[in-house]
mmCIF file with all atom_site columns, C-alpha atoms in Angstrom:
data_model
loop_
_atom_site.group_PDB
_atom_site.id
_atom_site.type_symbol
_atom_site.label_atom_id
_atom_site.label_alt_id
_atom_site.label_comp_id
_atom_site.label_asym_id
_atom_site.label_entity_id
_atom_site.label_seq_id
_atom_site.pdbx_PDB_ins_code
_atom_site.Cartn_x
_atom_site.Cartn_y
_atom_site.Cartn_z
_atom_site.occupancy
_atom_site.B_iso_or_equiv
_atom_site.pdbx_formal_charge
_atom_site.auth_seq_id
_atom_site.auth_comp_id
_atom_site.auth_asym_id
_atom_site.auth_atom_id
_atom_site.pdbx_PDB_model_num
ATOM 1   C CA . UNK A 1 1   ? 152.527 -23.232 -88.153  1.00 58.00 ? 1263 UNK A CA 1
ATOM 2   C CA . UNK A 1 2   ? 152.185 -23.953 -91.821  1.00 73.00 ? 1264 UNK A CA 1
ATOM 3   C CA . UNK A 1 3   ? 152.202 -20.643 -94.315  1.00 85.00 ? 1265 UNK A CA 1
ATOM 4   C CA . UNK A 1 4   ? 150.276 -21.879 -97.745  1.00 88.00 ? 1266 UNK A CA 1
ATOM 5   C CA . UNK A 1 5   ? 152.347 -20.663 -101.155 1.00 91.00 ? 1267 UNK A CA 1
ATOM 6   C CA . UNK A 1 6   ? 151.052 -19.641 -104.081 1.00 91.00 ? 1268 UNK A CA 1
ATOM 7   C CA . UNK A 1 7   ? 153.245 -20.855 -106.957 1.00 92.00 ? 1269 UNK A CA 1
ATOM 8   C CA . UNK A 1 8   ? 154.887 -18.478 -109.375 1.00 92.00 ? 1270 UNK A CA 1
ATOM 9   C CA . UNK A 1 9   ? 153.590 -15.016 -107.192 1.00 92.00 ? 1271 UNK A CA 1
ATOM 10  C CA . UNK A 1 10  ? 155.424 -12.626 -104.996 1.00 92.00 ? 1272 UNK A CA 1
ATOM 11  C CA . UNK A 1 11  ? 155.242 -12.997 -101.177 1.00 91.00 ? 1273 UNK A CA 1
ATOM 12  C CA . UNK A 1 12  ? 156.687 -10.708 -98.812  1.00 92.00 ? 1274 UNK A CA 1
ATOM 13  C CA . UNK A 1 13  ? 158.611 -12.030 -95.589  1.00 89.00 ? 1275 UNK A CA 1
ATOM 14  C CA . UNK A 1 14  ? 159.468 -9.194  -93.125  1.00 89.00 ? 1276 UNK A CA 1
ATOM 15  C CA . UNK A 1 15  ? 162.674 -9.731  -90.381  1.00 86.00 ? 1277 UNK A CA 1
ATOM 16  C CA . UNK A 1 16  ? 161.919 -7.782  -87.335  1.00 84.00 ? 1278 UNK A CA 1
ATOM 17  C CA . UNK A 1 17  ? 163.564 -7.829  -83.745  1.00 79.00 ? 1279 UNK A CA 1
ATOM 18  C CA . UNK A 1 18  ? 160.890 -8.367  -80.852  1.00 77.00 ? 1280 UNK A CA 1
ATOM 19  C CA . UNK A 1 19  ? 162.379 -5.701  -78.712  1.00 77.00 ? 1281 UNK A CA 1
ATOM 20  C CA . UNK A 1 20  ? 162.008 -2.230  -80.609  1.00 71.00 ? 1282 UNK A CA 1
ATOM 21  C CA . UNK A 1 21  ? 165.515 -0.955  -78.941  1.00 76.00 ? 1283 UNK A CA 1
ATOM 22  C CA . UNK A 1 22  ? 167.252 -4.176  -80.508  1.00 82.00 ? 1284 UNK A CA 1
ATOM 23  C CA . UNK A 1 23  ? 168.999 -3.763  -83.643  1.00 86.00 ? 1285 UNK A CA 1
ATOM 24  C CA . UNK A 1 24  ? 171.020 -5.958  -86.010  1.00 87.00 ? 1286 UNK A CA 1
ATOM 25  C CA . UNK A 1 25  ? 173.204 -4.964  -88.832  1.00 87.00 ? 1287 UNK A CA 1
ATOM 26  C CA . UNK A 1 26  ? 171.937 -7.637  -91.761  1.00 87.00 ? 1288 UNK A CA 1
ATOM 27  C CA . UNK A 1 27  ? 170.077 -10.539 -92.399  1.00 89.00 ? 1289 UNK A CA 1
ATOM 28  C CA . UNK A 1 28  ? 169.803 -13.232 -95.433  1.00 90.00 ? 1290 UNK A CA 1
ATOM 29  C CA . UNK A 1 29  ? 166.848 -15.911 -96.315  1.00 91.00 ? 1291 UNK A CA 1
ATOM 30  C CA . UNK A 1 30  ? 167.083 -18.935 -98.368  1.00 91.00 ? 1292 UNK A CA 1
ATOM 31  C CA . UNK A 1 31  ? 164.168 -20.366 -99.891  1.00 91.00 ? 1293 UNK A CA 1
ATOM 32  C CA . UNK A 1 32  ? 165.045 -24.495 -99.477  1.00 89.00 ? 1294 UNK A CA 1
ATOM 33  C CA . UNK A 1 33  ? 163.530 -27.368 -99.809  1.00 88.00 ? 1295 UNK A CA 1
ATOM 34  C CA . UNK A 1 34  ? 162.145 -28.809 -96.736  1.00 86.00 ? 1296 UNK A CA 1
ATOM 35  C CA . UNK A 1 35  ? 163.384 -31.328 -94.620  1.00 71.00 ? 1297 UNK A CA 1
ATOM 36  C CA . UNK A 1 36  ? 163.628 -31.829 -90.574  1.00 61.00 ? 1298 UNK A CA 1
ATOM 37  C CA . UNK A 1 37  ? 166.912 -29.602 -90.806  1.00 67.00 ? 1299 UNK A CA 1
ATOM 38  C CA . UNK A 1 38  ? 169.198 -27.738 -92.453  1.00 70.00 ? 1300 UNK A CA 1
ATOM 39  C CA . UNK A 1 39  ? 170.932 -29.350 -95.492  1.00 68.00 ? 1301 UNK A CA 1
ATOM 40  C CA . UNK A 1 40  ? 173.041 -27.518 -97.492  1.00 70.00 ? 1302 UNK A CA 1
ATOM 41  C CA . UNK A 1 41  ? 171.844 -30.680 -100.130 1.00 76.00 ? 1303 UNK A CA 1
ATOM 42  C CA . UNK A 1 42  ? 168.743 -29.242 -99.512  1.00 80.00 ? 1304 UNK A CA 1
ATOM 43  C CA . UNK A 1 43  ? 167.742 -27.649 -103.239 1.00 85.00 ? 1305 UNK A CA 1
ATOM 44  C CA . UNK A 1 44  ? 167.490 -24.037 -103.500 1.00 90.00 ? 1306 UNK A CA 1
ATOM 45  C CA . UNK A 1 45  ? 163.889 -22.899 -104.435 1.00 91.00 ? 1307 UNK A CA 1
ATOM 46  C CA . UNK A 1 46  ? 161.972 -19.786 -105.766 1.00 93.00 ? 1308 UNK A CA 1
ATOM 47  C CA . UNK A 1 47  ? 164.007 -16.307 -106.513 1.00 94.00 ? 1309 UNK A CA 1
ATOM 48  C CA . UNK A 1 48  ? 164.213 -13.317 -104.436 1.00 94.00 ? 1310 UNK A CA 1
ATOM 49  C CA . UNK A 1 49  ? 164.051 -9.999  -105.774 1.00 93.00 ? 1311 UNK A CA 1
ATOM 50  C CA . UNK A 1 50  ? 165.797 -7.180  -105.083 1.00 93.00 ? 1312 UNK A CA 1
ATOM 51  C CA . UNK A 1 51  ? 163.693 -3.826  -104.174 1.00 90.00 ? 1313 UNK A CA 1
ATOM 52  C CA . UNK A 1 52  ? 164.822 -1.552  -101.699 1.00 89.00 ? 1314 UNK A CA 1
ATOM 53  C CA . UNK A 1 53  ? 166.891 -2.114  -98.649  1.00 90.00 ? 1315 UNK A CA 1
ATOM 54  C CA . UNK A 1 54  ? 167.061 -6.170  -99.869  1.00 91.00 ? 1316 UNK A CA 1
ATOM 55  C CA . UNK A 1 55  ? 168.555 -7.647  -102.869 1.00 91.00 ? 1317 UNK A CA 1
ATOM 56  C CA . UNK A 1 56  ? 169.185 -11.027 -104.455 1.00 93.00 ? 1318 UNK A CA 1
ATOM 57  C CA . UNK A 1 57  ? 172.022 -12.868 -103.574 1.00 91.00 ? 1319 UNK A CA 1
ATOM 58  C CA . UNK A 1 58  ? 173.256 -15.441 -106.150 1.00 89.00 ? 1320 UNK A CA 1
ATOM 59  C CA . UNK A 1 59  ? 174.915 -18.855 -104.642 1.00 84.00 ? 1321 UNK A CA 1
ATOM 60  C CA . UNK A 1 60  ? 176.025 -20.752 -107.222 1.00 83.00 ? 1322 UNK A CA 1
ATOM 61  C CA . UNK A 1 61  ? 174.163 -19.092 -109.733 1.00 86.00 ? 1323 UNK A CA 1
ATOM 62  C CA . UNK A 1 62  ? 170.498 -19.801 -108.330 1.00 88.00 ? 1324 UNK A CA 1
ATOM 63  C CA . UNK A 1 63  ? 168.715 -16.946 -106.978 1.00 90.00 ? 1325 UNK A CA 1
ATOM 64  C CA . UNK A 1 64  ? 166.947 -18.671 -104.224 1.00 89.00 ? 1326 UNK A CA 1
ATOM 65  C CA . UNK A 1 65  ? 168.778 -16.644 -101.295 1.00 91.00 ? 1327 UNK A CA 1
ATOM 66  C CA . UNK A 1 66  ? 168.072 -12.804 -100.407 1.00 93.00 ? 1328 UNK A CA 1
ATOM 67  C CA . UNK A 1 67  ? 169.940 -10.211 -98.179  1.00 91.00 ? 1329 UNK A CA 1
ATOM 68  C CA . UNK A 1 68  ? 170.644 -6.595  -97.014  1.00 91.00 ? 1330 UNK A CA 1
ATOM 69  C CA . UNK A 1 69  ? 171.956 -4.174  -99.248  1.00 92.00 ? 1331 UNK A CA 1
ATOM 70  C CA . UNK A 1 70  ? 173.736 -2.319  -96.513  1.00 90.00 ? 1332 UNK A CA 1
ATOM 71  C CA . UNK A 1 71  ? 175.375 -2.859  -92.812  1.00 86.00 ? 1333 UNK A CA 1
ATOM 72  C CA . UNK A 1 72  ? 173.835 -0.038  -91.042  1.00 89.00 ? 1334 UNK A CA 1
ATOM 73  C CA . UNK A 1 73  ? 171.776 -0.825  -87.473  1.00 89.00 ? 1335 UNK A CA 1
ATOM 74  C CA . UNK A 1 74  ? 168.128 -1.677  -88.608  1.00 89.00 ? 1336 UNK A CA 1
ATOM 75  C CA . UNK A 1 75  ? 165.073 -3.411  -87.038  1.00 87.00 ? 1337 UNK A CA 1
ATOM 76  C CA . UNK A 1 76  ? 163.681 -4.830  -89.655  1.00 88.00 ? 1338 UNK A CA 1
ATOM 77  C CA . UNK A 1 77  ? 163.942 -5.831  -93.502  1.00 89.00 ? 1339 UNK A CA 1
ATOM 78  C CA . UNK A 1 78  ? 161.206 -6.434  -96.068  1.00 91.00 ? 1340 UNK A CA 1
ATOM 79  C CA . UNK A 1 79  ? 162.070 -9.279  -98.568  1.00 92.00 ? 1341 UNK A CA 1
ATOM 80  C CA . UNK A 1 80  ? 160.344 -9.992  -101.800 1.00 93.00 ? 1342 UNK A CA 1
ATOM 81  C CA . UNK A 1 81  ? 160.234 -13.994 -102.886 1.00 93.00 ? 1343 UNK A CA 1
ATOM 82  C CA . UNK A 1 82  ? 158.614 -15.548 -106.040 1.00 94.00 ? 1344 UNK A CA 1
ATOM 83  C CA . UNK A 1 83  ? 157.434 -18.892 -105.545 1.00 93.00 ? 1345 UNK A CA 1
ATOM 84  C CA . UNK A 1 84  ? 158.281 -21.798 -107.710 1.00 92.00 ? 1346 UNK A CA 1
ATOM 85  C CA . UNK A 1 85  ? 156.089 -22.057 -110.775 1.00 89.00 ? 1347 UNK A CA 1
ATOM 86  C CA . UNK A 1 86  ? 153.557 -24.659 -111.041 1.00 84.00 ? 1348 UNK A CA 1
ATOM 87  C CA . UNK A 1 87  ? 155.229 -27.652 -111.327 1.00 82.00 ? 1349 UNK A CA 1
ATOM 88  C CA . UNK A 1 88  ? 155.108 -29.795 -114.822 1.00 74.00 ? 1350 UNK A CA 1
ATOM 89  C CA . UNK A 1 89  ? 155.904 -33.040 -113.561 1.00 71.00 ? 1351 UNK A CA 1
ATOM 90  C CA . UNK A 1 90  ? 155.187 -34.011 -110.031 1.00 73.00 ? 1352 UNK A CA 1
ATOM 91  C CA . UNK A 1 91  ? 153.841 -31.661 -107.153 1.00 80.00 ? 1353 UNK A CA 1
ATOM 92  C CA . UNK A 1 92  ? 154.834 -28.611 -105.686 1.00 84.00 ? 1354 UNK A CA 1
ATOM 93  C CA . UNK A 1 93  ? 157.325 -28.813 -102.436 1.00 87.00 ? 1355 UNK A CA 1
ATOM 94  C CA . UNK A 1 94  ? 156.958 -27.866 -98.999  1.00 90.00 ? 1356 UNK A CA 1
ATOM 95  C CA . UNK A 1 95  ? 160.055 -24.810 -98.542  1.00 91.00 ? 1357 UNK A CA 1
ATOM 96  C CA . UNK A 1 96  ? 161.357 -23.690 -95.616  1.00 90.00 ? 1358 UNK A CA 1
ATOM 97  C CA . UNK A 1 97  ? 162.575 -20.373 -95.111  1.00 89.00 ? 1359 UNK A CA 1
ATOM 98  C CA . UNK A 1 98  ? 166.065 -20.471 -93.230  1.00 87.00 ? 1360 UNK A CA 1
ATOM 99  C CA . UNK A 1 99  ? 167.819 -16.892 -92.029  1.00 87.00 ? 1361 UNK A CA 1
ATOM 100 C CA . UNK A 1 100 ? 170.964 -15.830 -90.861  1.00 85.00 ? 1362 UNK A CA 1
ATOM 101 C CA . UNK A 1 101 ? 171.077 -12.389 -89.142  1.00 86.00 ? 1363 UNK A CA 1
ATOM 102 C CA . UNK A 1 102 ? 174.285 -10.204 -88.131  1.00 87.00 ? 1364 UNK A CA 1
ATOM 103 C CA . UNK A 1 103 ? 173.688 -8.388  -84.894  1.00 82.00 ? 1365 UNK A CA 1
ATOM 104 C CA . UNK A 1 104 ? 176.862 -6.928  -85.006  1.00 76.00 ? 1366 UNK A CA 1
ATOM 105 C CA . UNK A 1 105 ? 180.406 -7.866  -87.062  1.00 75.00 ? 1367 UNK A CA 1
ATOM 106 C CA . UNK A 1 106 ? 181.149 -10.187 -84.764  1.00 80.00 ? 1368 UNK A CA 1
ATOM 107 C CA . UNK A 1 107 ? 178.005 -11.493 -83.512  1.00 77.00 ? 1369 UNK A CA 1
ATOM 108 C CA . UNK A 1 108 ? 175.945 -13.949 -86.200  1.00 72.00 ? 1370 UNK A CA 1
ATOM 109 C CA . UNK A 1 109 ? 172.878 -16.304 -85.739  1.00 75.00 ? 1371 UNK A CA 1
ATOM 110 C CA . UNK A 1 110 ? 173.253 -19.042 -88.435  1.00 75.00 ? 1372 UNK A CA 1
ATOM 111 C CA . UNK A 1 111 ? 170.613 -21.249 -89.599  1.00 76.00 ? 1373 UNK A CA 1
ATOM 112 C CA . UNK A 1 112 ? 167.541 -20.179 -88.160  1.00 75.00 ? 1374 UNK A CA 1
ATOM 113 C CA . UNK A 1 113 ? 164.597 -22.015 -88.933  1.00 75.00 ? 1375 UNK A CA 1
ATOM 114 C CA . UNK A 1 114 ? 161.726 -18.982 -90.247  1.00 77.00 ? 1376 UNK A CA 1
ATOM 115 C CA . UNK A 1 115 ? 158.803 -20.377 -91.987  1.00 84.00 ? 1377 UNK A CA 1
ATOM 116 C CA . UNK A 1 116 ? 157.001 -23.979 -93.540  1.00 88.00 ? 1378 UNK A CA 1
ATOM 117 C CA . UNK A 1 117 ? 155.585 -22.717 -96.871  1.00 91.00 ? 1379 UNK A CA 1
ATOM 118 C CA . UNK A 1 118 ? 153.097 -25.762 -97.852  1.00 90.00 ? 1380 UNK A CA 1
ATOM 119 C CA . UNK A 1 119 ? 151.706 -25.582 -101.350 1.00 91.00 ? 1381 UNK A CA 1
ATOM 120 C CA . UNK A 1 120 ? 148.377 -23.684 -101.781 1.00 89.00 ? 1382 UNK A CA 1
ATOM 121 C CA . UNK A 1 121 ? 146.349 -26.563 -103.781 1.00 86.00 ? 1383 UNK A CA 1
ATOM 122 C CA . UNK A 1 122 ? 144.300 -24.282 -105.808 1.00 84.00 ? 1384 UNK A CA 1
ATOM 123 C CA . UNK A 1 123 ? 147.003 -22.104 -107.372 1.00 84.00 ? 1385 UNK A CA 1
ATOM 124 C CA . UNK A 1 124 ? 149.553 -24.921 -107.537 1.00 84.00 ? 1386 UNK A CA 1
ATOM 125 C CA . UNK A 1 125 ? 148.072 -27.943 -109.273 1.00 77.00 ? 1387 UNK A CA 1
ATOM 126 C CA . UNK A 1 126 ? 149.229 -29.262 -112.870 1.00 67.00 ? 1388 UNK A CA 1
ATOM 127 C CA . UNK A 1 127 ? 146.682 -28.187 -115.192 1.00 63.00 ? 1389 UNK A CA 1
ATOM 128 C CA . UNK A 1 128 ? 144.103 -31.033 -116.117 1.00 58.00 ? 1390 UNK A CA 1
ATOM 129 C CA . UNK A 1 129 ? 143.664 -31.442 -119.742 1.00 56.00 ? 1391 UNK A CA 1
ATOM 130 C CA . UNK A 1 130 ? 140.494 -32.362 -121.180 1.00 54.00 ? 1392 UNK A CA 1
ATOM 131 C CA . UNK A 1 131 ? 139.775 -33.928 -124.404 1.00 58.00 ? 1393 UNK A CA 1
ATOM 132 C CA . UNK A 1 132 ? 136.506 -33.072 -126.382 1.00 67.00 ? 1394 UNK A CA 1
ATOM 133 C CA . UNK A 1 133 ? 135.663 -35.414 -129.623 1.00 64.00 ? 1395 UNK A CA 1
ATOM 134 C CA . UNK A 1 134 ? 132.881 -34.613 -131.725 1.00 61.00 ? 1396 UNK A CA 1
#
């Protein structure tokens, strides 16, 4: 289902395996714009942060992509995203949250669909000016 956003605050997306004896060696998520599937078109959205066992991973200079900061077997990661600010023109964009994760060196899943981030309304609305004359 749908996950609501809150434009320009931190939310936390955690990779886990299912099975508890599983492991897998890394793991990166990219913040894109939503469509049906995965377009490497697709614009790049919010910035993730790195803190911990996760860090940001620039591609082509926007910071919209996160991943592990070492190889050893884990089963899970914690990644920190900012949202998109509110936007100044336009609204806000549905995101989808895409991973790849490394089970071992030679042993990758690529381009897994995580997450549909919709906009919250309430924290991610153009502010309304109002004129007062006296």
């Amino acid at each position: 289902g749908d996950v609501g956003y809150r434009c320009g605050l931190i939310h936390t997306f955690v990779v886990n395996t299912s099975d508890a004896t599983a492991q897998f060696r890394g793991s990166m998520l990219q913040a894109r714009e939503a469509s049906s599937t995965f377009s490497s078109n697709a614009q790049l959205l919010g910035e993730f942060m790195t803190i911990g066992n996760t860090q940001q991973l620039l591609c082509s200079g926007n910071p919209g992509s996160g991943t592990h900061t070492e190889n050893s077997d884990k089963t899970s990661l914690t990644f920190h995203w900012i949202a998109p600010g509110v936007p100044t023109i336009g609204n806000a964009l549905n995101i989808k949250i895409w991973f790849t994760v490394c089970r071992m060196f030679s042993l990758f899943h690529v381009r897994l669909c995580g997450l549909l981030l919709t906009p919250d309304p309430t924290f991610c609305q153009i502010p309304t000016t109002t004129t007062i004359t006296t």
